[in-house]
């Protein structure tokens, strides 16, 4: 294959144009390195500008026998959209789809068709004038995330009622066991049979409502989740990536298919909602609140986000620049700023100083110049309480929530306040900033931090104890532990800042053993990537989608080699 690389590169350049075929290490840096984890070498990064180009590039890579990694915004946290090391048995080509940004509204915006590069923020903007919103809004990880990435990873998001990102409507290319490429249209859209004609029509939006089918028994979102989450006696989690009930073609595919479009439901935007900010030093009180509301309340919260005091503190200092950027610039400009930061990191890396966290240090220092950014009541609650919960309730549920909180928090080591609009916005934005704070802490304090162990876990729905008590050795090796998450779903993000000199692999293995003993599933919403082993049901799903192991090989710590052949023993 190495001898054929010049021919493959020439063909890729003819399809996408020389400008969009990147081969130099500095050019490919931001595509090869994951946001938090993962990196490796590639033969090329190719950036198609149309769906037809994407199809032709797939054919070229297939004909040449290359391994293919489909990539959109590269905001994943477990390395699932980047190469991992250099143990592949053939060259790797990344097909980055961020130039293909199309979004088509159907049925008056009640459903949407998103192309590979469409972002959640772009979809929010399209739906906002219609009083509707996508499955996920600003969540717990990255700005600029793609719609399709959420579907591929069954990402959960922060909205209680909607469950994981899920659809049974998709248009995708699939490689069979013999390496033959087929285009499969399960989009419910009549566009013809010729692949290039079909893709060109979809790209241009050259179809009418008459071409859109509503196929019985197929869904464009998780219709059952609001009932599923209420089963508080179930000994399984409400949602997690390897849940077989939500592995279907594109949904959960994690790059084992080459997606061209997904069709999703949108949701009516809640009007007149209110936010309650709850603080307590008694974790069992929040357990009771969750169980009472899931069992007895007529309406579920819109969102229920948890933050521990330590996470609050680290985000207040090391997430301040992100908080200010969103407040001052808005979310629409941030993906471009992040891309510029990635390019600067690439330049610094080329000079041999890129891994010292210089841009992160600069941004952190600049942020400290600005005045206090968090509301006074939030900071007061931080001083008084260890556990913080933000509840956003629909207008029709506000009165019941007030009554419950007055009765349940009377004479307890707890309190709450009802947020003003500004306090509510800042509370949820601060919660959002927590996710990147551990990464920033590591970059600023590389002299004392070995690394971060970042886990996202799903506890059983019937679990009453959701906090953890760590063995002394793990405590001693931890500089800080950041706990935050989607409380009613019992999905928690747990970021451990690990002391310099610690064996990271042994540290993580010990944590995972403790989670196994608690009946937790992991990962909950960031998917296995190259960080976690795929459990049997998920591994079988991947093999079914990609029997020749040509697409995103190695995810789930599976074989990186063609046809899933293990490396021969020497």
Coordinates of C-alpha atoms in Angstrom, one line a residue:
X1 CA 0.0 0.0 0.0
X2 CA 2.8 2.4 0.8
X3 CA 3.9 2.3 -2.8
X4 CA 0.3 3.3 -3.9
X5 CA 0.1 6.3 -1.6
X6 CA 1.2 8.9 -4.3
X7 CA -1.5 7.5 -6.6
X8 CA -4.1 7.7 -3.8
X9 CA -3.1 11.3 -2.8
X10 CA -3.2 12.4 -6.5
X11 CA -6.8 10.9 -6.7
X12 CA -7.9 12.6 -3.5
X13 CA -6.5 16.0 -4.8
X14 CA -8.4 15.6 -8.1
X15 CA -11.7 15.0 -6.1
X16 CA -11.4 17.6 -3.3
X17 CA -8.8 20.0 -4.6
X18 CA -5.2 20.3 -3.6
X19 CA -6.1 22.9 -0.9
X20 CA -8.3 20.4 1.0
X21 CA -5.9 17.4 1.0
X22 CA -3.5 18.0 4.0
X23 CA -0.4 15.8 4.5
X24 CA 2.1 18.0 6.4
X25 CA 2.2 17.3 10.2
X26 CA 1.6 20.9 11.0
X27 CA -1.5 21.0 8.7
X28 CA -2.9 17.8 10.1
X29 CA -2.2 18.5 13.8
X30 CA -5.6 19.7 14.9
X31 CA -7.3 16.8 13.1
X32 CA -4.9 14.1 14.5
X33 CA -5.1 15.2 18.2
X34 CA -8.3 14.6 20.2
X35 CA -9.8 17.4 22.4
X36 CA -8.8 15.5 25.6
X37 CA -7.3 12.2 24.5
X38 CA -5.9 10.4 21.5
X39 CA -3.4 11.0 18.7
X40 CA -1.6 9.2 15.9
X41 CA -0.2 9.6 12.4
X42 CA -2.2 9.8 9.2
X43 CA -1.4 9.6 5.5
X44 CA -3.8 12.5 4.8
X45 CA -6.6 14.6 6.1
X46 CA -9.2 15.3 3.3
X47 CA -12.0 17.9 3.6
X48 CA -14.8 17.4 1.1
X49 CA -17.0 20.3 0.3
X50 CA -20.0 18.4 -1.0
X51 CA -21.7 15.0 -0.4
X52 CA -20.7 13.9 -3.8
X53 CA -17.1 14.6 -3.0
X54 CA -17.4 12.7 0.2
X55 CA -18.8 9.7 -1.7
X56 CA -16.0 9.8 -4.3
X57 CA -13.3 10.1 -1.5
X58 CA -14.7 7.1 0.2
X59 CA -14.5 5.2 -3.0
X60 CA -10.9 6.3 -3.6
X61 CA -9.9 5.2 -0.1
X62 CA -11.7 1.9 -0.4
X63 CA -10.1 1.1 -3.7
X64 CA -6.7 1.9 -2.2
X65 CA -7.2 -0.3 0.9
X66 CA -6.8 2.6 3.3
X67 CA -8.3 2.7 6.8
X68 CA -10.9 5.5 7.0
X69 CA -11.7 7.7 10.0
X70 CA -14.8 9.9 9.6
X71 CA -14.5 13.1 11.5
X72 CA -16.7 16.1 12.1
X73 CA -15.9 18.7 14.8
X74 CA -13.4 16.5 16.6
X75 CA -14.8 17.5 20.0
X76 CA -15.0 14.0 21.4
X77 CA -13.4 13.3 24.8
X78 CA -12.3 9.6 24.3
X79 CA -10.3 9.8 21.1
X80 CA -13.0 8.2 19.0
X81 CA -12.6 10.5 15.9
X82 CA -8.8 10.5 15.8
X83 CA -6.2 7.9 15.1
X84 CA -4.7 6.1 18.1
X85 CA -0.9 5.4 17.9
X86 CA 0.8 3.9 14.9
X87 CA -0.2 0.2 15.1
X88 CA -2.4 0.2 12.0
X89 CA -1.5 -2.3 9.3
X90 CA -2.4 0.2 6.5
X91 CA -2.3 3.9 6.0
X92 CA -5.0 6.0 7.7
X93 CA -7.0 8.8 6.0
X94 CA -9.2 11.2 8.0
X95 CA -12.2 12.4 6.0
X96 CA -13.2 15.6 7.9
X97 CA -16.7 16.7 7.0
X98 CA -17.0 20.2 8.6
X99 CA -17.3 21.9 5.3
X100 CA -20.6 20.2 4.5
X101 CA -22.8 22.2 6.8
X102 CA -26.3 21.8 5.2
X103 CA -29.5 21.8 7.3
X104 CA -32.9 21.2 5.8
X105 CA -36.1 21.8 7.7
X106 CA -39.1 19.6 7.0
X107 CA -42.7 19.6 8.3
X108 CA -42.4 23.2 9.3
X109 CA -39.3 22.5 11.3
X110 CA -40.8 19.7 13.4
X111 CA -38.1 17.6 11.9
X112 CA -34.6 18.4 10.4
X113 CA -32.2 16.7 8.1
X114 CA -28.6 17.5 9.0
X115 CA -25.6 16.9 6.8
X116 CA -22.3 15.8 8.3
X117 CA -20.8 19.2 9.2
X118 CA -23.9 20.7 10.7
X119 CA -23.3 21.9 14.3
X120 CA -25.7 22.1 17.2
X121 CA -25.3 25.8 17.3
X122 CA -26.2 26.2 13.6
X123 CA -29.2 24.1 14.2
X124 CA -30.3 26.1 17.2
X125 CA -30.1 29.3 15.1
X126 CA -32.2 27.8 12.3
X127 CA -34.9 26.6 14.7
X128 CA -35.0 29.6 17.0
X129 CA -37.3 31.7 14.9
X130 CA -39.8 28.8 14.8
X131 CA -39.9 28.5 18.6
X132 CA -38.2 25.1 18.4
X133 CA -34.9 23.6 19.5
X134 CA -32.7 20.5 18.8
X135 CA -32.3 17.5 21.0
X136 CA -29.3 19.1 22.8
X137 CA -28.5 22.7 23.7
X138 CA -25.3 23.8 25.3
X139 CA -24.2 20.7 27.1
X140 CA -21.4 19.5 29.3
X141 CA -18.5 19.1 26.9
X142 CA -17.6 21.2 23.8
X143 CA -18.8 24.1 21.9
X144 CA -19.0 23.5 18.1
X145 CA -20.0 19.9 18.4
X146 CA -21.7 18.4 15.4
X147 CA -25.3 17.1 15.3
X148 CA -24.1 13.9 13.6
X149 CA -21.4 13.3 16.3
X150 CA -24.1 13.2 18.9
X151 CA -26.1 10.6 17.0
X152 CA -23.0 8.5 16.3
X153 CA -22.2 8.4 20.0
X154 CA -25.7 8.2 21.4
X155 CA -24.8 11.3 23.4
X156 CA -27.2 12.2 26.1
X157 CA -27.1 15.9 26.6
X158 CA -28.5 17.8 29.6
X159 CA -32.2 17.8 28.9
X160 CA -34.0 15.3 31.1
X161 CA -37.0 14.4 29.0
X162 CA -35.2 13.7 25.7
X163 CA -32.8 10.8 26.4
X164 CA -29.8 10.0 24.1
X165 CA -29.5 11.5 20.7
X166 CA -31.2 8.8 18.5
X167 CA -32.7 8.3 15.1
X168 CA -33.8 5.4 12.9
X169 CA -33.6 7.7 9.8
X170 CA -30.2 8.0 8.1
X171 CA -28.4 8.0 4.8
X172 CA -25.0 6.2 5.0
X173 CA -22.3 4.3 3.2
X174 CA -21.3 0.8 4.4
X175 CA -18.5 -1.5 3.6
X176 CA -19.3 -5.2 3.4
X177 CA -17.0 -8.1 4.4
X178 CA -15.4 -8.0 0.9
X179 CA -14.7 -4.3 1.1
X180 CA -17.5 -3.3 -1.3
X181 CA -19.0 0.1 -0.7
X182 CA -22.8 0.6 -0.8
X183 CA -25.0 3.7 -0.3
X184 CA -28.0 2.9 1.9
X185 CA -31.0 5.4 2.0
X186 CA -33.0 4.9 5.2
X187 CA -33.7 8.6 5.4
X188 CA -37.3 8.3 4.4
X189 CA -36.7 10.6 1.5
X190 CA -37.3 9.8 -2.1
X191 CA -34.3 11.1 -4.1
X192 CA -33.7 8.4 -6.8
X193 CA -31.4 5.5 -7.0
X194 CA -28.2 6.8 -8.6
X195 CA -25.8 7.6 -5.6
X196 CA -24.3 10.8 -7.0
X197 CA -27.7 12.2 -8.2
X198 CA -29.3 11.4 -4.9
X199 CA -26.4 13.0 -2.9
X200 CA -26.4 16.1 -5.1
X201 CA -30.1 16.6 -4.7
X202 CA -29.9 16.2 -0.9
X203 CA -26.9 18.6 -0.7
X204 CA -28.8 21.3 -2.6
X205 CA -32.1 20.6 -0.9
X206 CA -33.7 19.8 -4.2
X207 CA -36.7 18.0 -2.9
X208 CA -40.2 18.8 -1.7
X209 CA -42.5 17.8 1.1
X210 CA -44.0 15.2 -1.2
X211 CA -40.6 13.4 -1.3
X212 CA -40.6 13.1 2.5
X213 CA -42.1 9.8 3.9
X214 CA -43.4 9.2 7.4
X215 CA -42.6 5.5 7.8
X216 CA -44.7 3.7 10.4
X217 CA -42.8 2.3 13.4
X218 CA -39.6 4.3 12.8
X219 CA -38.6 7.2 15.0
X220 CA -36.4 10.2 14.9
X221 CA -35.9 10.5 18.6
X222 CA -36.1 8.3 21.8
X223 CA -39.8 8.4 22.3
X224 CA -39.8 6.2 25.4
X225 CA -37.2 7.9 27.5
X226 CA -39.5 10.0 29.6
X227 CA -41.2 6.8 30.8
X228 CA -38.0 4.8 31.0
X229 CA -36.3 7.3 33.4
X230 CA -39.2 7.1 35.8
X231 CA -38.6 3.5 36.6
X232 CA -36.7 4.3 39.8
X233 CA -36.6 0.7 41.0
X234 CA -34.8 -0.6 37.9
X235 CA -31.3 -2.0 38.5
X236 CA -30.0 -0.7 35.2
X237 CA -29.0 2.8 34.2
X238 CA -31.4 5.1 32.3
X239 CA -28.9 5.6 29.4
X240 CA -25.4 4.6 28.5
X241 CA -23.5 4.2 25.2
X242 CA -23.6 0.4 25.0
X243 CA -27.3 0.1 25.8
X244 CA -28.6 -2.4 23.1
X245 CA -32.0 -0.8 23.1
X246 CA -30.5 2.3 21.3
X247 CA -28.0 0.8 18.9
X248 CA -29.5 1.1 15.5
X249 CA -27.6 1.8 12.2
X250 CA -26.3 5.4 12.5
X251 CA -27.2 5.7 16.2
X252 CA -24.2 4.6 18.2
X253 CA -22.3 3.7 15.1
X254 CA -19.1 5.6 16.3
X255 CA -17.6 6.0 12.8
X256 CA -18.2 2.4 11.7
X257 CA -20.5 3.8 9.0
X258 CA -19.9 6.8 6.8
X259 CA -22.9 9.0 7.4
X260 CA -24.2 11.5 4.9
X261 CA -27.4 12.7 6.6
X262 CA -29.5 12.0 9.7
X263 CA -33.1 13.0 10.2
X264 CA -34.2 14.1 13.7
X265 CA -37.1 15.5 15.6
X266 CA -37.0 19.0 16.9
X267 CA -38.8 20.1 20.1
X268 CA -41.0 23.0 21.1
X269 CA -39.0 25.5 23.1
X270 CA -40.3 25.9 26.7
X271 CA -41.7 29.3 27.5
X272 CA -41.8 30.8 30.9
X273 CA -39.6 28.2 32.6
X274 CA -37.9 28.9 35.9
X275 CA -34.7 27.8 37.6
X276 CA -34.2 26.8 41.2
X277 CA -30.7 26.7 42.7
X278 CA -30.4 24.2 45.5
X279 CA -27.6 23.7 47.9
X280 CA -27.1 21.1 50.6
X281 CA -24.5 19.3 52.7
X282 CA -26.7 16.2 52.8
X283 CA -26.5 14.1 49.6
X284 CA -29.4 11.9 50.7
X285 CA -31.7 14.9 50.5
X286 CA -31.0 15.2 46.7
X287 CA -31.5 11.4 46.4
X288 CA -35.0 11.8 47.9
X289 CA -35.8 14.8 45.7
X290 CA -34.9 12.9 42.6
X291 CA -36.9 9.8 43.6
X292 CA -39.9 11.9 44.7
X293 CA -40.0 13.9 41.5
X294 CA -39.5 11.0 39.2
X295 CA -42.2 9.0 41.0
X296 CA -44.8 11.6 41.9
X297 CA -44.5 14.8 39.9
X298 CA -46.7 15.2 36.8
X299 CA -43.9 16.9 34.8
X300 CA -40.3 16.1 34.6
X301 CA -37.7 18.9 35.0
X302 CA -36.4 20.3 31.8
X303 CA -32.9 20.1 33.1
X304 CA -31.3 19.0 36.4
X305 CA -27.6 19.7 36.6
X306 CA -25.4 18.8 39.5
X307 CA -22.0 20.4 40.5
X308 CA -19.9 19.5 43.5
X309 CA -18.1 22.3 45.4
X310 CA -14.6 21.4 44.2
X311 CA -15.8 21.4 40.6
X312 CA -17.4 24.8 41.2
X313 CA -14.1 26.2 42.5
X314 CA -11.9 24.9 39.7
X315 CA -14.4 26.1 37.0
X316 CA -14.6 29.5 38.7
X317 CA -10.8 30.0 38.1
X318 CA -9.9 27.7 35.2
X319 CA -13.2 27.9 33.2
X320 CA -13.5 31.7 33.6
X321 CA -12.2 32.5 30.1
X322 CA -14.8 30.2 28.5
X323 CA -17.6 31.6 30.6
X324 CA -16.6 35.2 29.6
X325 CA -16.2 34.3 25.9
X326 CA -19.7 32.9 25.8
X327 CA -21.2 35.8 27.7
X328 CA -19.3 38.5 25.7
X329 CA -19.1 36.9 22.2
X330 CA -22.0 34.4 22.1
X331 CA -21.7 30.8 21.1
X332 CA -21.8 31.4 17.4
X333 CA -18.2 32.8 17.2
X334 CA -16.6 30.3 19.5
X335 CA -16.0 27.4 17.1
X336 CA -13.9 29.7 14.9
X337 CA -12.0 30.9 18.0
X338 CA -11.4 27.3 19.0
X339 CA -10.2 26.5 15.5
X340 CA -7.8 29.5 15.7
X341 CA -6.5 28.3 19.1
X342 CA -5.9 24.8 17.6
X343 CA -3.9 26.4 14.7
X344 CA -1.8 28.4 17.2
X345 CA -1.2 25.2 19.2
X346 CA -0.1 23.5 16.0
X347 CA 2.4 26.3 15.2
X348 CA 3.8 26.2 18.7
X349 CA 4.1 22.4 18.5
X350 CA 6.1 22.8 15.3
X351 CA 8.5 25.0 17.2
X352 CA 8.8 22.4 19.9
X353 CA 6.9 24.2 22.6
X354 CA 3.3 23.3 21.8
X355 CA 2.9 20.7 24.6
X356 CA 3.7 23.2 27.4
X357 CA 0.1 24.6 27.4
X358 CA 1.2 28.1 26.5
X359 CA -2.1 29.2 25.0
X360 CA -4.0 27.8 27.9
X361 CA -1.8 29.7 30.3
X362 CA -2.2 32.9 28.4
X363 CA -6.0 32.6 28.3
X364 CA -6.2 31.7 32.0
X365 CA -4.1 34.7 33.0
X366 CA -6.1 37.1 30.8
X367 CA -9.4 35.9 32.3
X368 CA -8.2 36.7 35.8
X369 CA -8.0 40.4 34.9
X370 CA -11.7 40.6 34.5
X371 CA -13.9 41.2 37.6
X372 CA -15.9 38.5 39.5
X373 CA -18.2 36.8 37.0
X374 CA -20.4 34.7 39.2
X375 CA -23.5 36.0 41.0
X376 CA -23.3 36.8 44.7
X377 CA -26.0 34.2 45.7
X378 CA -24.2 31.4 43.9
X379 CA -20.9 32.3 45.6
X380 CA -22.7 32.4 49.0
X381 CA -24.2 28.9 48.3
X382 CA -20.7 27.7 47.4
X383 CA -19.4 28.8 50.9
X384 CA -22.3 27.1 52.7
X385 CA -23.0 23.9 50.7
X386 CA -21.0 21.0 49.2
X387 CA -23.6 19.9 46.7
X388 CA -25.3 22.2 44.2
X389 CA -28.3 21.3 42.0
X390 CA -29.8 23.5 39.3
X391 CA -33.4 22.6 38.4
X392 CA -35.1 24.1 35.3
X393 CA -38.9 23.6 35.5
X394 CA -41.6 24.2 33.0
X395 CA -44.0 27.1 33.8
X396 CA -46.8 24.7 34.7
X397 CA -44.6 22.9 37.2
X398 CA -43.2 25.9 39.1
X399 CA -45.9 26.2 41.8
X400 CA -45.6 22.5 42.7
X401 CA -41.8 22.8 42.8
X402 CA -42.0 25.7 45.2
X403 CA -44.3 23.8 47.5
X404 CA -42.1 20.8 47.5
X405 CA -38.9 22.7 48.2
X406 CA -40.6 24.7 51.1
X407 CA -41.7 21.4 52.7
X408 CA -38.6 19.3 52.1
X409 CA -35.9 21.9 52.9
X410 CA -37.4 23.2 56.1
X411 CA -35.0 23.0 59.0
X412 CA -32.4 21.0 57.0
X413 CA -28.8 21.7 56.3
X414 CA -29.9 23.0 52.9
X415 CA -31.5 25.9 51.1
X416 CA -32.6 27.1 47.7
X417 CA -33.3 30.3 45.8
X418 CA -35.3 30.9 42.7
X419 CA -33.0 32.4 40.1
X420 CA -33.4 35.6 38.2
X421 CA -33.0 35.3 34.4
X422 CA -29.4 36.4 34.6
X423 CA -28.6 34.1 37.6
X424 CA -30.1 31.2 35.7
X425 CA -28.1 31.8 32.6
X426 CA -24.9 32.2 34.6
X427 CA -25.6 29.1 36.7
X428 CA -26.0 26.8 33.7
X429 CA -23.0 28.5 31.9
X430 CA -20.8 27.9 34.9
X431 CA -22.0 24.3 34.9
X432 CA -21.0 24.1 31.3
X433 CA -17.5 25.6 32.0
X434 CA -16.8 22.8 34.5
X435 CA -16.2 20.2 31.8
X436 CA -13.1 22.0 30.3
X437 CA -11.8 23.2 33.6
X438 CA -9.8 20.0 34.4
X439 CA -8.1 20.2 31.0
X440 CA -7.2 23.8 31.6
X441 CA -5.9 23.0 35.1
X442 CA -3.6 20.3 33.7
X443 CA -2.2 22.6 31.0
X444 CA -1.5 25.3 33.5
X445 CA 0.0 23.0 36.1
X446 CA 1.9 20.4 34.0
X447 CA 4.7 20.4 36.5
X448 CA 2.6 18.8 39.2
X449 CA -0.1 17.0 37.1
X450 CA 0.6 13.5 35.6
X451 CA -2.7 13.6 33.7
X452 CA -6.5 13.6 34.0
X453 CA -8.6 10.5 34.3
X454 CA -12.0 11.6 32.9
X455 CA -14.9 9.2 33.4
X456 CA -18.5 9.5 32.5
X457 CA -20.6 7.0 34.3
X458 CA -24.2 5.9 34.5
X459 CA -25.5 4.6 37.8
X460 CA -28.5 2.2 38.1
X461 CA -31.8 4.0 38.3
X462 CA -32.5 2.5 41.7
X463 CA -29.1 3.6 43.2
X464 CA -29.6 5.6 46.4
X465 CA -25.9 6.3 47.0
X466 CA -24.5 8.3 44.1
X467 CA -21.4 9.9 45.9
X468 CA -18.2 7.9 46.2
X469 CA -15.8 7.2 48.9
X470 CA -12.3 6.4 47.6
X471 CA -9.6 4.2 49.1
X472 CA -6.8 6.2 50.8
X473 CA -4.3 5.4 48.0
X474 CA -6.6 6.9 45.3
X475 CA -7.3 9.9 47.5
X476 CA -3.6 10.5 48.0
X477 CA -2.9 10.3 44.3
X478 CA -5.6 12.9 43.5
X479 CA -4.9 16.6 43.4
X480 CA -8.6 17.3 42.8
X481 CA -11.8 15.4 42.0
X482 CA -14.4 17.1 39.9
X483 CA -17.9 15.7 40.2
X484 CA -20.7 17.0 38.0
X485 CA -23.5 15.6 35.8
X486 CA -27.1 15.1 34.7
X487 CA -28.6 14.3 38.1
X488 CA -32.0 12.8 37.2
X489 CA -30.5 10.6 34.5
X490 CA -27.9 9.4 37.1
X491 CA -25.2 10.2 34.6
X492 CA -22.1 11.7 36.2
X493 CA -18.8 13.1 34.9
X494 CA -16.0 12.4 37.3
X495 CA -12.6 14.1 36.4
X496 CA -9.6 13.2 38.5
X497 CA -6.6 15.4 38.4
X498 CA -3.8 13.0 39.1
X499 CA -0.6 13.8 41.0
X500 CA 2.7 13.7 39.1
X501 CA 4.5 10.4 39.2
X502 CA 1.3 8.3 39.6
X503 CA 0.7 5.2 37.4
X504 CA -2.3 6.5 35.4
X505 CA -3.3 3.1 34.1
X506 CA -3.3 1.5 37.6
X507 CA -5.1 4.5 39.0
X508 CA -7.9 4.2 36.3
X509 CA -8.1 0.4 36.6
X510 CA -8.7 0.8 40.3
X511 CA -11.5 3.3 39.7
X512 CA -13.2 1.1 37.1
X513 CA -13.1 -1.8 39.5
X514 CA -14.9 0.2 42.1
X515 CA -17.5 1.3 39.5
X516 CA -18.1 -2.3 38.5
X517 CA -18.8 -3.2 42.1
X518 CA -21.5 -0.4 42.1
X519 CA -23.2 -1.7 39.0
X520 CA -22.3 1.4 36.9
X521 CA -22.0 1.4 33.2
X522 CA -19.3 3.4 31.4
X523 CA -19.0 5.4 29.3
X524 CA -22.4 6.9 29.7
X525 CA -22.4 9.4 26.8
X526 CA -18.9 10.1 25.4
X527 CA -18.6 6.6 23.9
X528 CA -15.7 4.1 24.1
X529 CA -13.4 5.7 21.6
X530 CA -9.9 4.3 22.2
X531 CA -10.2 4.8 26.0
X532 CA -12.6 2.0 27.0
X533 CA -13.0 -1.6 25.8
X534 CA -16.3 -2.2 24.0
X535 CA -18.5 -4.6 25.9
X536 CA -19.7 -7.7 23.9
X537 CA -23.0 -6.3 22.7
X538 CA -21.3 -3.1 21.5
X539 CA -18.4 -5.0 19.9
X540 CA -20.9 -7.2 18.0
X541 CA -22.7 -4.1 16.8
X542 CA -19.5 -2.6 15.4
X543 CA -18.6 -5.9 13.6
X544 CA -22.0 -6.1 12.1
X545 CA -21.8 -2.5 10.8
X546 CA -18.2 -2.9 9.5
X547 CA -17.3 -6.5 9.0
X548 CA -14.0 -5.8 7.2
X549 CA -12.8 -3.3 9.9
X550 CA -12.0 -0.6 7.4
X551 CA -13.9 2.2 9.2
X552 CA -12.4 3.7 12.4
X553 CA -10.5 0.6 13.3
X554 CA -9.4 0.1 16.9
X555 CA -12.2 1.8 18.7
X556 CA -13.4 0.1 21.7
X557 CA -9.9 -1.3 22.1
X558 CA -10.7 -3.8 19.3
X559 CA -8.3 -4.9 16.6
X560 CA -6.8 -2.2 14.4
X561 CA -6.1 -4.7 11.7
X562 CA -8.0 -5.6 8.6
X563 CA -10.9 -8.1 9.2
X564 CA -10.2 -7.8 12.9
X565 CA -7.1 -10.0 12.7
X566 CA -4.9 -9.7 15.8
X567 CA -1.3 -9.0 15.3
X568 CA 0.6 -12.3 14.7
X569 CA 2.5 -13.5 17.7
X570 CA 6.3 -13.5 17.2

